[in-house]
Coordinates of C-alpha atoms in Angstrom, one line a residue:
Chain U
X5 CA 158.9 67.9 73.6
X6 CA 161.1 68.5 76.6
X7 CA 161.7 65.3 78.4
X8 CA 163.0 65.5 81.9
X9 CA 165.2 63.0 83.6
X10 CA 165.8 62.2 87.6
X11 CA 168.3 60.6 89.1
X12 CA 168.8 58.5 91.1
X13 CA 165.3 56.8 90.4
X14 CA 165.5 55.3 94.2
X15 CA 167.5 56.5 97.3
X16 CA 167.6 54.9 100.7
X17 CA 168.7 57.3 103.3
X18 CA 168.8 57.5 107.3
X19 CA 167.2 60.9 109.1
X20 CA 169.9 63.6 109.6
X21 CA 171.5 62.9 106.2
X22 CA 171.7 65.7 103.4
X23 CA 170.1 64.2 100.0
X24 CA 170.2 65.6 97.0
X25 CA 168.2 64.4 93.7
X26 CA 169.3 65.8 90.5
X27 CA 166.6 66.6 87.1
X28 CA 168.2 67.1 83.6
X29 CA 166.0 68.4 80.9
X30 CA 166.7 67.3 76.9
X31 CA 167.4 71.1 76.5
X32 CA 167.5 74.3 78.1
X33 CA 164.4 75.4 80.1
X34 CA 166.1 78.6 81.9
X35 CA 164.7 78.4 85.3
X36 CA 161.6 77.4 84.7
X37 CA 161.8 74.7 86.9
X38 CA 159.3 73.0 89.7
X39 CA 159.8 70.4 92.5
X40 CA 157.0 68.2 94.0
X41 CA 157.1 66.3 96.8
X42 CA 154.3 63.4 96.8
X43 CA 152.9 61.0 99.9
X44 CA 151.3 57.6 98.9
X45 CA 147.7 58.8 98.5
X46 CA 148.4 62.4 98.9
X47 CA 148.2 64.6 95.9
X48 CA 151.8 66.2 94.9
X49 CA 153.1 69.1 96.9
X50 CA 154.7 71.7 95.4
X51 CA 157.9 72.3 97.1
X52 CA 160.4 74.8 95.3
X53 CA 159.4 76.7 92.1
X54 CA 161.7 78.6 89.6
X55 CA 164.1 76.4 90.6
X56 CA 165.3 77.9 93.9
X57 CA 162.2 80.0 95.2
X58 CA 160.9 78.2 98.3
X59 CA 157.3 77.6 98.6
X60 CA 154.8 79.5 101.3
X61 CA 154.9 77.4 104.3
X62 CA 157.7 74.3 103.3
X63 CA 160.7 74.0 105.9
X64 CA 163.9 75.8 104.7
X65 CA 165.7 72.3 105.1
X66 CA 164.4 72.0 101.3
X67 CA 166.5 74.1 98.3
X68 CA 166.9 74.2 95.0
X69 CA 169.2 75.2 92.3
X70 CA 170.4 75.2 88.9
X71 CA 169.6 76.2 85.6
X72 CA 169.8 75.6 81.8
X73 CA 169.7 72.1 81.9
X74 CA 171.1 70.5 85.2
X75 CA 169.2 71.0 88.2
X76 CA 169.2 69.9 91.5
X77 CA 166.8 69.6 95.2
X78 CA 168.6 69.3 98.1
X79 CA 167.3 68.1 101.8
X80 CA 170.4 69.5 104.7
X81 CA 169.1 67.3 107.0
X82 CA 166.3 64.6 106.3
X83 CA 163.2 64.2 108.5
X84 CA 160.9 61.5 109.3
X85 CA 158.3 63.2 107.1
X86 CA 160.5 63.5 104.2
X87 CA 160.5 60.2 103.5
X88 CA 158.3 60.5 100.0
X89 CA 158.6 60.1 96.0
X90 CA 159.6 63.8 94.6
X91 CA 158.8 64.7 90.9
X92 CA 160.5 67.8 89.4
X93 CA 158.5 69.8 86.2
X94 CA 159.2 71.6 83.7
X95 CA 156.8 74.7 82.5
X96 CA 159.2 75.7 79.7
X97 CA 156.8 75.1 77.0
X98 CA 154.6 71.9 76.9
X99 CA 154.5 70.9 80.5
X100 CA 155.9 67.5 81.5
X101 CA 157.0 65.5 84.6
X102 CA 160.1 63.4 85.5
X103 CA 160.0 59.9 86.6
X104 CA 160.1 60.4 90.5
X105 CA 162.6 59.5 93.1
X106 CA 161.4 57.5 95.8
X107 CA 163.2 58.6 99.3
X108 CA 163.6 55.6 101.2
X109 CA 164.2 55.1 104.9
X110 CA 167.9 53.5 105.0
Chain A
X9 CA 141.8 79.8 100.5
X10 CA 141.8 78.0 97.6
X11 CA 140.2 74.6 97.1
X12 CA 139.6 72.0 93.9
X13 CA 137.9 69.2 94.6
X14 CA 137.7 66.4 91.5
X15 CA 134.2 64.8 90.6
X16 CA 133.1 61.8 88.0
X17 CA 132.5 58.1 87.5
X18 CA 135.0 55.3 89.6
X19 CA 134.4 52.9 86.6
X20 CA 134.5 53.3 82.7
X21 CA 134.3 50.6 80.5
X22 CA 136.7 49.8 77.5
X23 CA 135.8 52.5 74.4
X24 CA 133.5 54.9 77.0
X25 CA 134.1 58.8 77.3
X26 CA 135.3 59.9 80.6
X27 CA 134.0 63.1 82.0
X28 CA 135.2 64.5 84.9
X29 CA 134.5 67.8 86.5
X30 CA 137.3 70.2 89.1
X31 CA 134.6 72.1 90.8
X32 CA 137.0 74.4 93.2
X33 CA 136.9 77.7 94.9
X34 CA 138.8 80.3 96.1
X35 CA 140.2 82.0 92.5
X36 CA 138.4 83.2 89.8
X37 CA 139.1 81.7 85.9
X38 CA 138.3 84.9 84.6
X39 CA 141.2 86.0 86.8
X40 CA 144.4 87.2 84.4
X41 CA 146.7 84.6 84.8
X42 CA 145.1 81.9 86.6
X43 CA 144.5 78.4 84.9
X44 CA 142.8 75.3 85.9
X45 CA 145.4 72.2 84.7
X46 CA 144.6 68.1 84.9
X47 CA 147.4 66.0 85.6
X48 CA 146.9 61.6 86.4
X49 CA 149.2 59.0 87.5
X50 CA 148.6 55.3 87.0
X51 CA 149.3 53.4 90.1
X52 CA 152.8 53.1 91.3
X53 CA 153.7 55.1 88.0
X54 CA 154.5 58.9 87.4
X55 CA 152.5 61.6 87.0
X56 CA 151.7 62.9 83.5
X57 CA 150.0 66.1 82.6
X58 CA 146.8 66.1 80.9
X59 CA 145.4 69.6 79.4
X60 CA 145.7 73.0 80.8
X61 CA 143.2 76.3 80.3
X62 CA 143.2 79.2 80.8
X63 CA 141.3 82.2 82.0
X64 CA 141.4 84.0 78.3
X65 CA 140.0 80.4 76.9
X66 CA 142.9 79.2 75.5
X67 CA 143.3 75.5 75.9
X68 CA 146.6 73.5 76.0
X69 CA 147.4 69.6 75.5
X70 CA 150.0 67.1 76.2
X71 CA 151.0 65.5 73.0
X72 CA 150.3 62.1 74.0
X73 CA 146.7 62.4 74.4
X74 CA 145.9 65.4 72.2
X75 CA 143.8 63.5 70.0
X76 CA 141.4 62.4 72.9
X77 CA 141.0 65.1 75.6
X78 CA 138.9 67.9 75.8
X79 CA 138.7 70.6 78.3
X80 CA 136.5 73.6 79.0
X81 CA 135.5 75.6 81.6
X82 CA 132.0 77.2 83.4
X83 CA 133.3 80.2 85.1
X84 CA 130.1 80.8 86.9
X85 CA 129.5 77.5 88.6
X86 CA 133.5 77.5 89.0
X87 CA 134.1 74.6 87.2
X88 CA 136.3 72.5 85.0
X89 CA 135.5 69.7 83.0
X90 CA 138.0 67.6 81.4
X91 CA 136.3 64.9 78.5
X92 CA 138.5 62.0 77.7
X93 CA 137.1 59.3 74.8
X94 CA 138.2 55.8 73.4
X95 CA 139.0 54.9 77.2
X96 CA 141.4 51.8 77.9
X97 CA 142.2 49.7 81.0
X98 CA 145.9 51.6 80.5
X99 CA 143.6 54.8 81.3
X100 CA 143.5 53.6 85.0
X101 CA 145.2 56.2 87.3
X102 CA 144.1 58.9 89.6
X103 CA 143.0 62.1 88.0
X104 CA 144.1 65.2 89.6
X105 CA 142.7 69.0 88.7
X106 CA 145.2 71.6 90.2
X107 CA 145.5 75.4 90.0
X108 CA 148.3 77.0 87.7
X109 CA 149.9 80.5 89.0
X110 CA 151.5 82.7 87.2
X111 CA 154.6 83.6 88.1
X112 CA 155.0 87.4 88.7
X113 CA 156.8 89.0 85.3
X114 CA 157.8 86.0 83.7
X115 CA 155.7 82.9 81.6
X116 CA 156.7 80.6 84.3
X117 CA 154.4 78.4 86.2
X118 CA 153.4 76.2 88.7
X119 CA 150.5 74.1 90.5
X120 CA 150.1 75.3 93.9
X121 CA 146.9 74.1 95.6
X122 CA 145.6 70.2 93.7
X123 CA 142.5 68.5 94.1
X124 CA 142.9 65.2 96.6
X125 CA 142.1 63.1 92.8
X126 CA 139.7 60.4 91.5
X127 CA 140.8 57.5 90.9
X128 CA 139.4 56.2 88.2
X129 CA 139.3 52.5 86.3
X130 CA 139.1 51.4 83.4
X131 CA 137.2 47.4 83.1
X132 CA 134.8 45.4 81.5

């Protein structure tokens, strides 16, 4: 099984500042790559999928890269409303999650 | 517009088989393509994924819980239902149903539109 690593597990950060979590999967998993972002008592959003592909409707301020096994989401400039626990996924084979990183206000 | 919408019992007791139905609308499961996934997350933990299927039957698993889930589907009343047995107060979380695209050309994948989740408990 493909496990999938976040990091930092916790960030505090102020509005205006660019954030950027990282995901490393135990092996490669192309691009095949998803990025949630979850509010306490919200179901998951998805945010970027295939790694860079921006979601229908989600504010440019959110991108993603990488591939293989390092990959990365990155906010340019944080909003109020970004403050919020993001998850990335893998759908290389079996599906699974990472930990989270909780996106705190600084 | 697509909708999911997750139905079933708030409390289980210890040993019990959960049942819990994704009633949604907007797609077809008979649709090539589409699938219907359950994912949960304990509170203040991480989300895990549960069991996927798909619109051609097939029916996938996370390893952990293999043993204990089942999932099928109804396609004319639009439904999923997800059966998990030997329940334990671990089992606690919310229980999310969400809808798996296809991405265009590849086997890639993602869950677009979820359910708002059950949560469900686990007690004596």
């Amino acid at each position: 099984d493909i496990q999938m690593t976040q990091s930092p597990s916790s960030l505090s950060a102020s509005v205006g500042d660019r954030v950027t979590i990282t995901c490393r999967a135990s092996q490669s998993i192309s691009s095949y790559l998803n990025w949630y972002q979850q509010k306490p008592g919200k179901a998951p959003n998805l945010l970027i999928y295939a790694a860079s592909s921006l979601q229908s409707g989600v504010p440019s301020r959110f991108s993603g890269s990488g591939s293989g096994t390092d990959f990365t989401l990155t906010i340019s400039s944080l909003q109020p409303e970004d403050f919020a626990t993001y998850y990335c996924q893998q759908t290389y084979s079996t599906l699974s999650f990472g930990q989270g990183t909780r996106l705190e206000i600084k | 517009q697509i909708t999911l919408k997750e139905s079933g019992p708030t409390l289980v007791k210890p040993t019990q088989t959960l049942t819990l139905t994704c009633t949604f609308s907007g797609f077809s499961l008979s649709t090539s393509g589409v699938g219907v996934g359950w994912i949960r997350q304990p509170p203040g933990k991480a989300l895990e994924w549960l069991a996927l299927i798909y619109w051609d039957d097939d029916k996938r698993y996370g390893p952990s819980l293999k043993s204990r889930l089942t999932i099928t589907k109804d396609t004319s009343k639009n439904q999923v239902v997800l059966t998990m047995t030997n329940m334990d107060p671990v089992d606690t979380a919310t229980y999310y149903c969400a809808h798996r695209r296809l991405w265009t050309g590849t086997f890639g994948s993602d869950f677009d539109y979820w359910g708002q989740g059950t949560l469900v408990t686990v007690s004596s």
